[in-house]
Amino acid sequence: MSPFILAGFTAFLSLYAVQPLLPLFERVFGADHFHSSLTVTATTVGVAIAAPFVGRVADVCGKRLVIVTASVLLSVTVLFAGTARSLSQIIAWRFAQGIATPGVFAVAVAYIHDRWQGARAATTTAAYVSGTVVGGFVGRVVAGQAAAIWGWRGSFVAVGAMSAVCALILAVTLPREGQSAAGKGHGIEGRGRWSHLATRPLVGTYLAGFCVLFAQIAMFTYVTFHLAAPPFELSTAALGWLFTVYLAGAIITPISGRWINRYGYRAALGIAIAIGVAGSALTLGRTLAEVVAGLALVASGVFVAQAAANGYIGVAARSDRGLAVGMYATCYYIGGSVGGAVPALFWTTGGWPACVALVIVVQLATAALGWAFWRQV
């Protein structure tokens, strides 16, 4: 396995692993939808806060060092979450996990664009995103099955142990940087640097990233409440297996690299959003098969959009890519944080259909941003 694929796998193995546990947290701690979902939101808030600083540190200290160190910290925070005595403590450890996470995924994207350009960079980024897809799938399934057997603490132990193994493999296999990789692009300072990182194409990418994760978190967080309730009444273990739909994204995302090379970033984003909107509408079906098929389409659309946006950063940011990716990650995970909280209001007034309508609006906004802000490449 490519170390960059493993980096994506490691970052996302634990990032959303608690999603199938949300109804369980409600029963164990007597929490409502909003407070239970904070176990997801706290992590995305941590990522949003840390991402720009991690990018700067990586530009100065070296990307390999930051990736390996962050992967170790990830495993530690996940394991300590299993020692929590309350939902608030779980949320606190999940926030700490979010602080560590950008050191793996955000830096890996910048590292790829430092090593390769053009088609090779687009293809490698798509492969990296495939690693994030598989990592997200495995983390959720392992957490759901472990919780069904050993309780929620067991899910953190299982995922934390896997994270520790991934950290060890990354430390051994991640290639060392060339002389130009660390500290690249430090010629732009002060106001000039920030002006460089706030160009129209980059701003559009940041906003598109906000919308992409908003839609993903809103859909895959609140669908667990939808499917845990009548008439579906899925168990924690079944909710864990629900994320098998992510494998559809793992299959289609590498293909997106070829789409980008052939049709350009804007067209690839448009295709992704069309797939996602169709999937969102399908989750309103009355049978479990319809909902699962819809989620598979949503996951596929999300990951193609993610590959397009991550790849476009390398085109729009000619230097200081670590910082540019960090800024993108901040907007991306602010979107995820908002996507974890705002749908609770829509759920209260209109249930699952209202949440789906919100997701579709945000998906369409993503396509509009790409069309308006991205240059045709």
Short mmCIF file of C-alpha atoms in Angstrom, two decimals:
data_model
loop_
_atom_site.label_atom_id
_atom_site.label_comp_id
_atom_site.label_asym_id
_atom_site.label_seq_id
_atom_site.Cartn_x
_atom_site.Cartn_y
_atom_site.Cartn_z
CA MET A 1 0.00 0.00 0.00
CA SER A 2 1.27 3.49 -0.86
CA PRO A 3 2.20 5.44 2.29
CA PHE A 4 0.01 8.30 1.07
CA ILE A 5 -3.00 5.98 0.86
CA LEU A 6 -2.14 4.76 4.37
CA ALA A 7 -1.93 8.37 5.59
CA GLY A 8 -5.49 8.98 4.36
CA PHE A 9 -6.61 5.70 5.93
CA THR A 10 -5.00 6.61 9.27
CA ALA A 11 -6.49 10.11 9.44
CA PHE A 12 -10.04 8.96 8.74
CA LEU A 13 -9.98 5.64 10.60
CA SER A 14 -11.02 7.31 13.85
CA LEU A 15 -12.31 10.68 12.65
CA TYR A 16 -15.97 9.64 12.25
CA ALA A 17 -15.84 6.25 13.99
CA VAL A 18 -18.37 7.36 16.61
CA GLN A 19 -21.18 7.96 14.10
CA PRO A 20 -22.77 4.48 14.49
CA LEU A 21 -22.50 4.91 18.28
CA LEU A 22 -24.65 8.05 18.51
CA PRO A 23 -27.96 6.30 19.36
CA LEU A 24 -26.00 4.19 21.90
CA PHE A 25 -24.60 7.33 23.53
CA GLU A 26 -28.16 8.64 23.82
CA ARG A 27 -29.25 5.52 25.69
CA VAL A 28 -26.17 5.26 27.93
CA PHE A 29 -25.84 8.93 28.86
CA GLY A 30 -29.45 10.08 28.46
CA ALA A 31 -28.43 12.61 25.81
CA ASP A 32 -30.48 14.13 22.99
CA HIS A 33 -29.60 14.23 19.29
CA PHE A 34 -27.69 17.49 19.58
CA HIS A 35 -25.48 16.53 22.53
CA SER A 36 -24.82 13.08 21.15
CA SER A 37 -23.74 14.57 17.80
CA LEU A 38 -21.22 16.78 19.64
CA THR A 39 -18.93 13.73 19.73
CA VAL A 40 -18.63 14.27 15.98
CA THR A 41 -18.75 18.07 15.99
CA ALA A 42 -16.05 18.45 18.67
CA THR A 43 -13.56 16.63 16.45
CA THR A 44 -14.32 18.72 13.39
CA VAL A 45 -14.01 21.90 15.47
CA GLY A 46 -10.59 20.74 16.66
CA VAL A 47 -9.51 20.10 13.08
CA ALA A 48 -10.74 23.52 11.97
CA ILE A 49 -8.75 25.23 14.72
CA ALA A 50 -5.51 23.33 14.22
CA ALA A 51 -5.33 22.98 10.45
CA PRO A 52 -3.78 26.37 9.47
CA PHE A 53 -1.13 26.14 12.19
CA VAL A 54 -0.24 22.57 11.30
CA GLY A 55 0.24 23.58 7.68
CA ARG A 56 2.66 26.33 8.70
CA VAL A 57 4.58 24.02 11.05
CA ALA A 58 4.83 21.44 8.27
CA ASP A 59 6.19 24.02 5.84
CA VAL A 60 8.91 24.93 8.35
CA CYS A 61 9.72 21.64 10.13
CA GLY A 62 9.08 19.12 7.40
CA LYS A 63 5.97 17.28 6.38
CA ARG A 64 7.16 13.76 7.13
CA LEU A 65 7.93 14.58 10.77
CA VAL A 66 4.54 16.21 11.27
CA ILE A 67 2.61 13.32 9.67
CA VAL A 68 4.32 10.66 11.80
CA THR A 69 4.04 12.64 15.05
CA ALA A 70 0.36 13.43 14.47
CA SER A 71 -0.45 9.80 13.69
CA VAL A 72 1.01 8.76 17.05
CA LEU A 73 -0.99 11.44 18.87
CA LEU A 74 -4.14 10.26 17.09
CA SER A 75 -3.81 6.75 18.49
CA VAL A 76 -3.18 8.11 22.00
CA THR A 77 -6.25 10.38 22.05
CA VAL A 78 -8.52 7.62 20.73
CA LEU A 79 -7.33 5.18 23.40
CA PHE A 80 -7.81 7.75 26.17
CA ALA A 81 -11.37 8.41 24.98
CA GLY A 82 -12.10 4.83 26.05
CA THR A 83 -11.30 5.81 29.65
CA ALA A 84 -13.96 8.57 29.76
CA ARG A 85 -16.54 8.51 32.54
CA SER A 86 -19.08 10.83 30.94
CA LEU A 87 -20.23 12.08 27.55
CA SER A 88 -18.49 15.39 28.26
CA GLN A 89 -15.16 13.62 28.70
CA ILE A 90 -15.66 11.72 25.45
CA ILE A 91 -16.34 15.03 23.72
CA ALA A 92 -13.15 16.51 25.24
CA TRP A 93 -10.99 13.63 24.01
CA ARG A 94 -12.65 13.81 20.61
CA PHE A 95 -11.73 17.50 20.47
CA ALA A 96 -8.11 16.61 21.26
CA GLN A 97 -8.25 14.04 18.47
CA GLY A 98 -9.38 16.77 16.10
CA ILE A 99 -6.37 18.90 17.04
CA ALA A 100 -4.04 16.05 16.03
CA THR A 101 -5.82 14.97 12.84
CA PRO A 102 -4.72 17.75 10.39
CA GLY A 103 -1.13 16.79 10.97
CA VAL A 104 -1.86 13.64 8.98
CA PHE A 105 -4.40 14.44 6.27
CA ALA A 106 -3.82 18.13 5.53
CA VAL A 107 -0.07 17.75 5.44
CA ALA A 108 -0.29 14.63 3.26
CA VAL A 109 -2.13 16.56 0.53
CA ALA A 110 0.50 19.30 0.54
CA TYR A 111 3.25 16.65 0.54
CA ILE A 112 1.77 15.04 -2.58
CA HIS A 113 1.76 18.35 -4.47
CA ASP A 114 5.32 19.08 -3.40
CA ARG A 115 6.48 15.78 -4.90
CA TRP A 116 4.40 15.65 -8.10
CA GLN A 117 2.71 17.99 -10.53
CA GLY A 118 -0.07 17.75 -13.13
CA ALA A 119 -1.67 14.40 -13.90
CA ARG A 120 0.53 12.49 -11.42
CA ALA A 121 -0.53 14.80 -8.60
CA ALA A 122 -4.24 14.46 -9.51
CA THR A 123 -3.98 10.67 -9.69
CA THR A 124 -2.05 10.40 -6.41
CA THR A 125 -4.49 12.73 -4.66
CA ALA A 126 -7.41 10.61 -5.84
CA ALA A 127 -5.62 7.50 -4.53
CA TYR A 128 -5.06 9.28 -1.21
CA VAL A 129 -8.76 10.14 -1.02
CA SER A 130 -9.52 6.45 -1.63
CA GLY A 131 -7.47 5.74 1.49
CA THR A 132 -9.61 8.20 3.45
CA VAL A 133 -12.74 6.45 2.16
CA VAL A 134 -11.57 3.00 3.23
CA GLY A 135 -10.32 4.36 6.56
CA GLY A 136 -13.65 6.00 7.28
CA PHE A 137 -15.49 2.80 6.39
CA VAL A 138 -13.26 0.52 8.49
CA GLY A 139 -13.35 2.84 11.50
CA ARG A 140 -17.14 3.01 11.57
CA VAL A 141 -17.61 -0.74 11.04
CA VAL A 142 -15.01 -1.70 13.66
CA ALA A 143 -16.46 0.79 16.16
CA GLY A 144 -20.01 -0.48 15.60
CA GLN A 145 -19.11 -4.16 15.89
CA ALA A 146 -16.80 -3.65 18.88
CA ALA A 147 -19.48 -1.63 20.70
CA ALA A 148 -22.03 -4.40 20.08
CA ILE A 149 -19.67 -6.95 21.67
CA TRP A 150 -17.73 -5.03 24.34
CA GLY A 151 -19.64 -1.76 24.74
CA TRP A 152 -18.67 1.73 23.65
CA ARG A 153 -15.33 1.61 25.50
CA GLY A 154 -14.33 -1.41 23.47
CA SER A 155 -14.91 0.51 20.26
CA PHE A 156 -12.35 3.16 21.26
CA VAL A 157 -9.81 0.51 22.28
CA ALA A 158 -10.21 -1.37 19.00
CA VAL A 159 -9.93 1.73 16.81
CA GLY A 160 -7.10 3.15 18.93
CA ALA A 161 -5.08 -0.06 18.61
CA MET A 162 -5.50 -0.02 14.83
CA SER A 163 -4.42 3.63 14.77
CA ALA A 164 -1.25 2.75 16.70
CA VAL A 165 -0.35 0.07 14.14
CA CYS A 166 -0.91 2.53 11.29
CA ALA A 167 1.33 5.09 13.00
CA LEU A 168 4.13 2.54 13.25
CA ILE A 169 3.84 1.59 9.57
CA LEU A 170 3.85 5.25 8.50
CA ALA A 171 6.99 5.88 10.55
CA VAL A 172 8.73 3.08 8.66
CA THR A 173 7.39 3.54 5.12
CA LEU A 174 6.75 7.25 4.56
CA PRO A 175 9.43 8.55 2.16
CA ARG A 176 11.82 11.23 3.32
CA GLU A 177 11.45 14.67 1.83
CA GLY A 178 13.75 16.10 -0.77
CA GLN A 179 15.72 19.22 -0.03
CA SER A 180 13.05 21.46 -1.56
CA ALA A 181 10.02 19.94 0.19
CA ALA A 182 10.48 21.39 3.65
CA GLY A 183 10.27 25.11 3.84
CA LYS A 184 9.15 25.48 0.27
CA GLY A 185 7.71 28.80 -0.73
CA HIS A 186 8.83 30.99 2.17
CA GLY A 187 9.52 33.95 -0.06
CA ILE A 188 6.06 35.41 0.41
CA GLU A 189 5.72 37.01 3.82
CA GLY A 190 3.23 39.04 5.79
CA ARG A 191 0.36 40.66 4.00
CA GLY A 192 1.65 39.41 0.63
CA ARG A 193 1.45 35.80 1.77
CA TRP A 194 -2.13 36.12 2.98
CA SER A 195 -3.08 37.93 -0.22
CA HIS A 196 -1.57 35.06 -2.18
CA LEU A 197 -3.67 32.56 -0.19
CA ALA A 198 -6.90 34.52 -0.66
CA THR A 199 -7.14 34.55 -4.45
CA ARG A 200 -10.53 34.04 -6.07
CA PRO A 201 -9.90 30.37 -7.03
CA LEU A 202 -8.66 29.51 -3.52
CA VAL A 203 -11.55 31.30 -1.80
CA GLY A 204 -13.95 29.35 -3.99
CA THR A 205 -12.16 26.14 -3.02
CA TYR A 206 -12.39 26.96 0.68
CA LEU A 207 -16.13 27.65 0.39
CA ALA A 208 -16.71 24.52 -1.68
CA GLY A 209 -14.89 22.50 0.98
CA PHE A 210 -17.18 23.98 3.64
CA CYS A 211 -20.20 22.77 1.70
CA VAL A 212 -18.80 19.32 0.89
CA LEU A 213 -18.22 18.32 4.51
CA PHE A 214 -21.41 20.06 5.68
CA ALA A 215 -23.40 17.77 3.40
CA GLN A 216 -21.46 14.64 4.33
CA ILE A 217 -21.67 15.13 8.10
CA ALA A 218 -25.31 16.17 8.01
CA MET A 219 -26.29 13.16 5.92
CA PHE A 220 -24.29 10.45 7.68
CA THR A 221 -24.82 11.73 11.23
CA TYR A 222 -28.58 12.21 11.14
CA VAL A 223 -29.33 9.15 9.03
CA THR A 224 -28.25 7.06 12.03
CA PHE A 225 -31.12 8.57 14.05
CA HIS A 226 -33.47 8.04 11.12
CA LEU A 227 -32.55 4.38 10.77
CA ALA A 228 -32.44 3.68 14.52
CA ALA A 229 -36.09 4.78 14.79
CA PRO A 230 -39.20 2.97 13.47
CA PRO A 231 -39.82 1.51 10.98
CA PHE A 232 -36.17 0.52 10.47
CA GLU A 233 -34.98 0.17 14.11
CA LEU A 234 -31.40 -0.80 13.22
CA SER A 235 -29.06 -1.91 16.02
CA THR A 236 -25.64 -0.36 16.77
CA ALA A 237 -23.92 -3.22 14.93
CA ALA A 238 -26.21 -2.80 11.91
CA LEU A 239 -25.55 0.95 11.86
CA GLY A 240 -21.83 0.17 11.78
CA TRP A 241 -22.28 -2.05 8.73
CA LEU A 242 -24.35 0.69 7.13
CA PHE A 243 -21.11 2.48 6.29
CA THR A 244 -20.24 -0.28 3.86
CA VAL A 245 -21.67 2.22 1.37
CA TYR A 246 -18.35 4.04 1.66
CA LEU A 247 -16.80 1.27 -0.40
CA ALA A 248 -18.69 2.64 -3.38
CA GLY A 249 -16.68 5.80 -2.91
CA ALA A 250 -13.47 3.78 -2.69
CA ILE A 251 -14.25 2.27 -6.10
CA ILE A 252 -15.30 5.45 -7.87
CA THR A 253 -12.77 7.90 -6.39
CA PRO A 254 -9.69 6.56 -8.23
CA ILE A 255 -11.70 6.88 -11.46
CA SER A 256 -12.26 10.54 -10.60
CA GLY A 257 -8.55 11.17 -11.14
CA ARG A 258 -9.02 10.23 -14.80
CA TRP A 259 -12.18 12.36 -15.01
CA ILE A 260 -10.24 15.34 -13.72
CA ASN A 261 -7.40 14.79 -16.17
CA ARG A 262 -9.81 14.47 -19.10
CA TYR A 263 -12.61 16.94 -18.31
CA GLY A 264 -11.14 19.33 -15.72
CA TYR A 265 -11.84 20.07 -12.08
CA ARG A 266 -15.10 21.99 -12.57
CA ALA A 267 -16.68 19.22 -14.64
CA ALA A 268 -15.61 16.57 -12.12
CA LEU A 269 -17.16 18.60 -9.31
CA GLY A 270 -20.39 18.99 -11.29
CA ILE A 271 -20.58 15.22 -11.87
CA ALA A 272 -19.97 14.62 -8.15
CA ILE A 273 -22.77 16.96 -7.11
CA ALA A 274 -25.24 15.42 -9.56
CA ILE A 275 -24.50 11.99 -8.10
CA GLY A 276 -24.85 13.32 -4.55
CA VAL A 277 -28.17 15.10 -5.12
CA ALA A 278 -29.68 11.97 -6.69
CA GLY A 279 -28.51 9.94 -3.71
CA SER A 280 -29.90 12.41 -1.17
CA ALA A 281 -33.33 12.26 -2.79
CA LEU A 282 -33.22 8.47 -2.77
CA THR A 283 -32.71 8.34 1.02
CA LEU A 284 -36.31 9.54 1.37
CA GLY A 285 -37.46 6.10 0.20
CA ARG A 286 -39.52 3.90 2.47
CA THR A 287 -37.38 0.78 2.20
CA LEU A 288 -33.95 0.17 3.68
CA ALA A 289 -32.61 -0.79 0.25
CA GLU A 290 -33.55 2.63 -1.14
CA VAL A 291 -31.91 4.44 1.75
CA VAL A 292 -28.72 2.39 1.48
CA ALA A 293 -28.52 2.91 -2.29
CA GLY A 294 -29.00 6.64 -1.76
CA LEU A 295 -26.23 6.75 0.85
CA ALA A 296 -23.89 4.92 -1.54
CA LEU A 297 -24.50 7.61 -4.16
CA VAL A 298 -24.03 10.40 -1.62
CA ALA A 299 -20.75 8.87 -0.45
CA SER A 300 -19.52 8.53 -4.03
CA GLY A 301 -20.41 12.14 -4.81
CA VAL A 302 -18.73 13.41 -1.65
CA PHE A 303 -15.46 11.67 -2.32
CA VAL A 304 -15.26 12.68 -5.98
CA ALA A 305 -15.94 16.28 -4.92
CA GLN A 306 -13.26 15.94 -2.25
CA ALA A 307 -10.72 14.66 -4.76
CA ALA A 308 -11.53 17.55 -7.12
CA ALA A 309 -11.23 20.18 -4.39
CA ASN A 310 -8.04 18.74 -2.89
CA GLY A 311 -6.50 18.47 -6.33
CA TYR A 312 -7.48 22.01 -7.28
CA ILE A 313 -5.56 23.42 -4.31
CA GLY A 314 -2.34 22.28 -5.99
CA VAL A 315 -3.36 24.20 -9.11
CA ALA A 316 -4.53 27.36 -7.36
CA ALA A 317 -1.70 27.57 -4.78
CA ARG A 318 1.69 27.75 -6.44
CA SER A 319 3.59 28.08 -3.15
CA ASP A 320 2.91 27.74 0.60
CA ARG A 321 0.79 24.70 -0.19
CA GLY A 322 0.94 23.43 3.40
CA LEU A 323 -0.65 26.65 4.60
CA ALA A 324 -3.15 26.72 1.73
CA VAL A 325 -4.25 23.17 2.51
CA GLY A 326 -4.48 24.11 6.17
CA MET A 327 -6.78 27.02 5.38
CA TYR A 328 -8.87 24.75 3.17
CA ALA A 329 -9.08 22.21 5.98
CA THR A 330 -10.23 24.90 8.41
CA CYS A 331 -13.12 25.89 6.16
CA TYR A 332 -13.83 22.25 5.36
CA TYR A 333 -14.14 21.27 9.00
CA ILE A 334 -16.01 24.38 10.02
CA GLY A 335 -18.51 23.17 7.43
CA GLY A 336 -18.51 19.75 9.09
CA SER A 337 -19.05 21.31 12.51
CA VAL A 338 -21.99 23.35 11.25
CA GLY A 339 -23.29 20.29 9.41
CA GLY A 340 -23.28 18.33 12.65
CA ALA A 341 -25.29 20.91 14.56
CA VAL A 342 -27.64 22.83 12.24
CA PRO A 343 -29.63 19.79 11.01
CA ALA A 344 -30.83 19.27 14.59
CA LEU A 345 -33.01 22.35 14.10
CA PHE A 346 -34.40 20.98 10.84
CA TRP A 347 -34.99 17.58 12.46
CA THR A 348 -37.08 19.25 15.17
CA THR A 349 -39.32 20.99 12.66
CA GLY A 350 -39.49 18.55 9.76
CA GLY A 351 -37.71 15.31 10.63
CA TRP A 352 -35.57 13.46 8.09
CA PRO A 353 -37.17 15.05 4.97
CA ALA A 354 -36.22 18.50 6.23
CA CYS A 355 -32.62 17.37 6.82
CA VAL A 356 -32.44 15.94 3.31
CA ALA A 357 -33.77 19.17 1.81
CA LEU A 358 -31.05 21.10 3.65
CA VAL A 359 -28.36 18.74 2.34
CA ILE A 360 -29.55 19.10 -1.26
CA VAL A 361 -29.46 22.90 -1.05
CA VAL A 362 -25.88 22.77 0.24
CA GLN A 363 -24.87 20.28 -2.48
CA LEU A 364 -26.21 22.58 -5.20
CA ALA A 365 -24.35 25.50 -3.63
CA THR A 366 -21.13 23.48 -3.92
CA ALA A 367 -21.54 23.10 -7.67
CA ALA A 368 -22.36 26.80 -8.05
CA LEU A 369 -19.19 27.77 -6.16
CA GLY A 370 -16.97 25.59 -8.32
CA TRP A 371 -18.50 26.97 -11.51
CA ALA A 372 -18.23 30.60 -10.37
CA PHE A 373 -14.78 30.61 -8.71
CA TRP A 374 -12.65 27.94 -10.38
CA ARG A 375 -10.76 28.58 -13.58
CA GLN A 376 -11.29 25.97 -16.27
CA VAL A 377 -8.25 23.67 -15.99
#
